Tab-separated table of C-alpha atoms and ligand atoms in Angstrom:
chain	number	residue	atom	x	y	z
A	1	UNK	CA	0.231	-0.093	-0.127
A	2	UNK	CA	1.350	3.111	-1.322
A	3	UNK	CA	0.698	6.068	1.689
A	4	UNK	CA	0.368	9.494	0.318
A	5	UNK	CA	0.256	12.259	2.956
A	6	UNK	CA	-0.598	15.654	1.413
A	7	UNK	CA	-0.974	19.207	2.820
A	8	UNK	CA	-4.663	20.128	1.352
A	9	UNK	CA	-7.744	17.978	0.502
A	10	UNK	CA	-7.110	19.682	-3.181
A	11	UNK	CA	-3.592	18.146	-3.362
A	12	UNK	CA	-5.447	14.990	-2.637
A	13	UNK	CA	-8.159	15.438	-5.285
A	14	UNK	CA	-5.681	16.502	-7.992
A	15	UNK	CA	-3.462	13.148	-6.881
A	16	UNK	CA	-6.897	10.995	-7.042
A	17	UNK	CA	-7.809	12.931	-10.223
A	18	UNK	CA	-4.500	11.925	-11.892
A	19	UNK	CA	-4.474	8.316	-11.404
A	20	UNK	CA	-7.928	8.052	-13.207
A	21	UNK	CA	-7.159	10.586	-16.072
A	22	UNK	CA	-3.877	7.594	-16.428
A	23	UNK	CA	-6.550	5.041	-16.526
A	24	UNK	CA	-8.657	6.635	-19.090
A	25	UNK	CA	-5.965	7.793	-21.281
A	26	UNK	CA	-4.214	4.297	-21.247
A	27	UNK	CA	-6.830	2.665	-22.694
A	28	UNK	CA	-8.355	4.540	-25.650
A	29	UNK	CA	-10.353	1.679	-26.681
A	30	UNK	CA	-12.453	1.384	-23.912
A	31	UNK	CA	-12.264	1.350	-19.658
A	32	UNK	CA	-14.304	0.388	-17.131
A	33	UNK	CA	-13.469	2.427	-13.669
A	34	UNK	CA	-15.114	2.460	-10.659
A	35	UNK	CA	-16.672	5.466	-8.876
A	36	UNK	CA	-17.812	6.247	-5.341
A	37	UNK	CA	-20.360	8.545	-3.772
A	38	UNK	CA	-19.707	11.003	-0.505
A	39	UNK	CA	-17.967	14.223	-0.071
A	40	UNK	CA	-14.324	12.552	0.054
A	41	UNK	CA	-13.901	11.992	-3.928
A	42	UNK	CA	-15.395	15.627	-5.055
A	43	UNK	CA	-12.605	17.690	-5.493
A	44	UNK	CA	-11.117	15.051	-7.586
A	45	UNK	CA	-14.200	14.671	-9.593
A	46	UNK	CA	-14.253	18.572	-10.025
A	47	UNK	CA	-11.040	17.933	-11.506
A	48	UNK	CA	-11.726	15.503	-13.811
A	49	UNK	CA	-14.579	17.837	-15.200
A	50	UNK	CA	-12.062	20.657	-15.697
A	51	UNK	CA	-9.788	18.482	-17.305
A	52	UNK	CA	-12.678	17.426	-19.728
A	53	UNK	CA	-13.267	20.851	-20.082
A	54	UNK	CA	-9.574	21.072	-21.290
A	55	UNK	CA	-9.588	18.105	-23.582
A	56	UNK	CA	-9.788	14.590	-22.056
A	57	UNK	CA	-12.351	12.390	-23.514
A	58	UNK	CA	-14.612	10.150	-21.526
A	59	UNK	CA	-16.559	8.574	-24.264
A	60	UNK	CA	-15.082	5.287	-24.082
A	61	UNK	CA	-15.466	4.969	-20.108
A	62	UNK	CA	-18.049	2.430	-18.090
A	63	UNK	CA	-18.579	3.558	-14.684
A	64	UNK	CA	-19.836	0.973	-12.440
A	65	UNK	CA	-20.704	2.555	-8.689
A	66	UNK	CA	-20.162	1.105	-5.148
A	67	UNK	CA	-23.398	0.903	-3.542
A	68	UNK	CA	-26.887	2.604	-3.760
A	69	UNK	CA	-29.707	3.160	-0.946
A	70	UNK	CA	-32.863	0.256	-0.787
A	71	UNK	CA	-35.714	1.760	-1.276
A	72	UNK	CA	-35.290	5.657	-2.855
A	73	UNK	CA	-37.193	5.629	-5.787
A	74	UNK	CA	-35.352	5.762	-9.277
A	75	UNK	CA	-34.059	9.597	-10.450
A	76	UNK	CA	-34.464	10.607	-6.362
A	77	UNK	CA	-31.926	13.164	-5.842
A	78	UNK	CA	-29.815	11.572	-3.248
A	79	UNK	CA	-30.004	8.325	-4.931
A	80	UNK	CA	-26.091	7.335	-5.606
A	81	UNK	CA	-26.938	7.021	-9.057
A	82	UNK	CA	-28.375	10.290	-9.561
A	83	UNK	CA	-25.595	12.267	-7.173
A	84	UNK	CA	-22.554	10.689	-9.262
A	85	UNK	CA	-25.007	11.703	-12.656
A	86	UNK	CA	-24.885	15.216	-11.140
A	87	UNK	CA	-21.214	15.780	-9.991
A	88	UNK	CA	-19.448	13.603	-12.606
A	89	UNK	CA	-20.575	11.235	-15.021
A	90	UNK	CA	-23.058	13.933	-17.215
A	91	UNK	CA	-20.463	16.878	-16.847
A	92	UNK	CA	-17.362	14.417	-18.653
A	93	UNK	CA	-19.885	12.963	-20.882
A	94	UNK	CA	-20.206	9.659	-20.380
A	95	UNK	CA	-23.488	8.477	-21.383
A	96	UNK	CA	-26.355	7.221	-18.974
A	97	UNK	CA	-26.591	3.876	-20.257
A	98	UNK	CA	-22.704	3.381	-19.418
A	99	UNK	CA	-23.123	4.000	-15.691
A	100	UNK	CA	-23.903	1.509	-13.891
A	101	UNK	CA	-25.050	1.263	-10.014
A	102	UNK	CA	-27.153	-1.354	-8.061
A	103	UNK	CA	-30.614	-0.812	-8.669
A	104	UNK	CA	-32.066	0.078	-5.010
A	105	UNK	CA	-35.675	0.683	-6.632
A	106	UNK	CA	-36.244	-2.726	-7.399
A	107	UNK	CA	-39.166	-5.158	-5.695
A	108	UNK	CA	-36.395	-7.734	-4.963
A	109	UNK	CA	-33.507	-5.783	-3.554
A	110	UNK	CA	-31.523	-9.558	-3.154
A	111	UNK	CA	-32.086	-10.203	-6.673
A	112	UNK	CA	-30.922	-7.232	-7.339
A	113	UNK	CA	-27.694	-7.686	-5.908
A	114	UNK	CA	-27.119	-10.783	-7.669
A	115	UNK	CA	-28.144	-9.030	-10.752
A	116	UNK	CA	-24.817	-6.148	-10.303
A	117	UNK	CA	-22.573	-8.579	-8.812
A	118	UNK	CA	-22.881	-10.127	-12.638
A	119	UNK	CA	-22.562	-6.860	-14.797
A	120	UNK	CA	-19.598	-6.133	-12.708
A	121	UNK	CA	-17.632	-9.137	-13.822
A	122	UNK	CA	-18.652	-8.684	-16.861
A	123	UNK	CA	-17.697	-5.206	-17.360
A	124	UNK	CA	-14.205	-6.350	-15.456
A	125	UNK	CA	-11.330	-5.516	-15.736
A	126	UNK	CA	-11.822	-2.509	-13.262
A	127	UNK	CA	-8.907	-0.393	-13.899
A	128	UNK	CA	-9.443	2.100	-10.946
A	129	UNK	CA	-11.666	1.814	-8.314
A	130	UNK	CA	-11.985	5.184	-6.444
A	131	UNK	CA	-12.616	4.814	-2.695
A	132	UNK	CA	-13.842	6.687	0.263
A	133	UNK	CA	-13.600	5.059	3.887
A	134	UNK	CA	-16.756	5.772	6.519
A	135	UNK	CA	-15.627	7.300	10.292
A	136	UNK	CA	-16.009	3.725	11.447
A	137	UNK	CA	-14.163	2.015	8.782
A	138	UNK	CA	-16.788	0.844	6.109
A	139	UNK	CA	-15.979	1.230	2.175
A	140	UNK	CA	-18.905	1.020	-0.068
A	141	UNK	CA	-21.381	0.239	2.347
A	142	UNK	CA	-19.561	-2.547	3.929
A	143	UNK	CA	-20.069	-2.063	7.472
A	144	UNK	CA	-18.191	-3.540	10.487
A	145	UNK	CA	-18.523	-6.969	10.784
A	146	UNK	CA	-18.784	-7.214	6.869
A	147	UNK	CA	-16.880	-10.569	5.648
A	148	UNK	CA	-14.154	-9.529	3.977
A	149	UNK	CA	-14.438	-11.661	1.224
A	150	UNK	CA	-18.269	-11.144	0.843
A	151	UNK	CA	-19.793	-9.994	-2.895
A	152	UNK	CA	-22.953	-7.691	-3.760
A	153	UNK	CA	-25.571	-8.193	-1.324
A	154	UNK	CA	-28.069	-6.066	0.570
A	155	UNK	CA	-26.382	-4.589	4.187
A	156	UNK	CA	-28.015	-2.929	7.130
A	157	UNK	CA	-26.291	0.582	7.790
A	158	UNK	CA	-25.403	1.634	11.403
A	159	UNK	CA	-27.516	4.066	13.172
A	160	UNK	CA	-23.990	5.934	12.746
A	161	UNK	CA	-23.843	5.689	8.795
A	162	UNK	CA	-26.980	6.878	9.206
A	163	UNK	CA	-26.311	10.046	11.155
A	164	UNK	CA	-23.529	10.735	8.911
A	165	UNK	CA	-25.670	10.455	5.849
A	166	UNK	CA	-28.588	12.477	7.290
A	167	UNK	CA	-26.972	15.527	5.965
A	168	UNK	CA	-27.659	14.698	2.708
A	169	UNK	CA	-31.244	14.463	3.455
A	170	UNK	CA	-31.717	17.856	4.601
A	171	UNK	CA	-30.647	16.431	8.606
A	172	UNK	CA	-33.451	13.909	9.035
A	173	UNK	CA	-32.466	10.343	10.216
A	174	UNK	CA	-35.576	9.120	9.537
A	175	UNK	CA	-35.120	10.113	6.060
A	176	UNK	CA	-31.897	8.040	5.680
A	177	UNK	CA	-32.673	4.170	4.540
A	178	UNK	CA	-31.813	1.568	6.803
A	179	UNK	CA	-31.064	-0.938	3.604
A	180	UNK	CA	-28.633	-0.715	1.054
A	181	UNK	CA	-26.838	-2.479	-1.742
A	182	UNK	CA	-23.131	-2.740	-1.707
A	183	UNK	CA	-20.275	-4.229	-3.821
A	184	UNK	CA	-18.796	-6.647	-1.377
A	185	UNK	CA	-15.335	-6.185	0.279
A	186	UNK	CA	-14.087	-9.383	-2.194
A	187	UNK	CA	-15.928	-7.619	-5.268
A	188	UNK	CA	-13.847	-4.277	-4.598
A	189	UNK	CA	-10.605	-5.888	-4.044
A	190	UNK	CA	-10.797	-7.491	-7.281
A	191	UNK	CA	-10.748	-3.753	-8.879
A	192	UNK	CA	-6.930	-3.696	-10.575
A	193	UNK	CA	-5.510	-0.538	-8.743
A	194	UNK	CA	-8.186	0.956	-5.472
A	195	UNK	CA	-7.752	4.840	-4.752
A	196	UNK	CA	-8.817	5.514	-1.586
A	197	UNK	CA	-9.251	9.076	-0.421
A	198	UNK	CA	-9.980	10.463	3.028
A	199	UNK	CA	-9.545	14.085	4.517
A	200	UNK	CA	-10.510	15.680	7.445
A	201	UNK	CA	-9.588	14.952	11.476
A	202	UNK	CA	-12.667	12.764	11.373
A	203	UNK	CA	-11.597	10.099	9.436
A	204	UNK	CA	-7.974	10.022	10.728
A	205	UNK	CA	-8.944	6.658	13.165
A	206	UNK	CA	-10.562	4.637	9.765
A	207	UNK	CA	-7.329	5.297	7.792
A	208	UNK	CA	-4.954	4.525	10.614
A	209	UNK	CA	-7.118	1.245	11.044
A	210	UNK	CA	-6.767	0.873	7.313
A	211	UNK	CA	-3.570	1.801	7.206
A	212	UNK	CA	-1.613	-0.047	9.988
A	213	UNK	CA	-4.340	-1.656	12.158
A	214	UNK	CA	-4.818	-5.554	12.093
A	215	UNK	CA	-6.487	-6.981	9.050
A	216	UNK	CA	-9.650	-7.482	10.558
A	217	UNK	CA	-13.988	-7.431	10.016
A	218	UNK	CA	-14.176	-4.548	12.873
A	219	UNK	CA	-12.518	-2.160	10.444
A	220	UNK	CA	-13.300	-2.884	6.678
A	221	UNK	CA	-11.304	-0.799	5.399
A	222	UNK	CA	-7.925	-3.147	6.799
A	223	UNK	CA	-9.003	-5.300	3.841
A	224	UNK	CA	-7.131	-3.224	1.748
A	225	UNK	CA	-3.950	-4.578	3.399
A	226	UNK	CA	-4.586	-7.624	1.384
A	227	UNK	CA	-4.708	-5.986	-1.996
A	228	UNK	CA	-1.609	-5.990	-4.439
A	229	UNK	CA	-2.189	-2.268	-6.003
A	230	UNK	CA	-3.741	0.614	-3.240
A	231	UNK	CA	-2.870	3.910	-2.860
A	232	UNK	CA	-4.435	5.827	0.005
A	233	UNK	CA	-4.452	9.535	0.014
A	234	UNK	CA	-4.911	11.960	2.617
A	235	UNK	CA	-4.537	15.255	3.736
A	236	UNK	CA	-2.604	16.274	7.128
A	237	UNK	CA	-5.704	15.620	9.470
A	238	UNK	CA	-6.798	12.198	8.136
A	239	UNK	CA	-3.114	11.207	8.697
A	240	UNK	CA	-2.749	12.200	11.958
A	241	UNK	CA	-3.218	8.889	13.784
A	242	UNK	CA	-1.087	7.307	11.115
A	243	UNK	CA	2.262	5.918	12.928
A	244	UNK	CA	4.243	5.832	9.322
A	245	UNK	CA	3.091	9.202	8.426
A	246	UNK	CA	7.067	10.294	8.713
A	247	UNK	CA	8.212	7.054	6.359
A	248	UNK	CA	5.361	7.623	3.377
A	249	UNK	CA	6.434	11.640	3.546
A	250	UNK	CA	9.763	10.489	2.906
A	251	UNK	CA	8.811	7.533	0.246
A	252	UNK	CA	6.874	10.615	-1.614
A	253	UNK	CA	10.195	12.916	-1.297
A	254	UNK	CA	11.992	10.561	-2.852
A	255	UNK	CA	9.953	8.714	-5.370
A	256	UNK	CA	11.347	7.827	-8.651
A	257	UNK	CA	8.990	9.073	-11.785
A	258	UNK	CA	9.141	5.507	-12.875
A	259	UNK	CA	7.291	3.881	-9.623
A	260	UNK	CA	4.295	6.352	-11.004
A	261	UNK	CA	1.083	5.644	-9.226
B	301	GLP	C1	-20.421	6.754	2.573
B	301	GLP	C2	-20.410	5.773	1.284
B	301	GLP	C3	-19.099	5.537	0.895
B	301	GLP	C4	-18.274	6.721	1.210
B	301	GLP	C5	-18.386	6.985	2.903
B	301	GLP	C6	-17.473	7.770	3.121
B	301	GLP	O1	-22.196	6.395	3.348
B	301	GLP	N1	-21.802	4.547	0.952
B	301	GLP	O2	-18.878	5.125	-0.208
B	301	GLP	O3	-16.890	6.693	1.257
B	301	GLP	O4	-19.955	6.677	3.060
B	301	GLP	O5	-18.690	8.979	3.063
B	301	GLP	P1	-17.953	10.658	2.768
B	301	GLP	O6	-16.729	10.754	2.057
B	301	GLP	O7	-18.982	11.579	2.647
B	301	GLP	O8	-17.258	10.973	4.437
């Protein structure tokens, strides 16, 4: 795992945008990119929109989302499919037919989970998967206790996650769905390159658990330690509990150009 500690959230967004840009440019014949919602990747997405406006093309890109709320009607402004269209994919010109996410409005969510797992499998390889992390270490919506080998399925959100996400529902916790569909940790781990971005002190414990803690279902992000190609991009505040932050800074300062991301 490469831990990249940078001064500001803007710097983090630039590095994540660089990683996605490299994958988009490397495969002009078609590439699948995994996208995350939440606030953490927004600066990266804004950077990608700016690059698109400067000429970067995305018409060969297929996007797969990590997760979705169960029970929000299709087109609900806070459904993750709508959020990603609003924040990124419409603005960079990815055909909505090539933006895929679990169908949280399906009458049978278990069937929707199986269908999405099969769809993601058919769209592999996922060249880059952008990730955020919850304050409790969740990745996608894989809450603590999730099997490290899990596949796409229905999960029940913790009350903490519902409270954290109430800000997207006018502060109304009751409006945040209890159930979600999420790619499993095993599903996510099949992407070729995982890029997790976290900023702010509220993420410091989760980041330390993911990067340095034991590999445990109690911190789902710790499963990243088993993946061969992970870039963990954090600002100074989110790096606040990392024991090896100094080493990470040293590595970055002496990085060989050939090493890339
Ligand atoms: C959300 C999403 C995750 C996201 C995480 C952190 O609930 N399901 O994919 O990474 O929680 O969110 P944020 O980036 O807004 O802090």
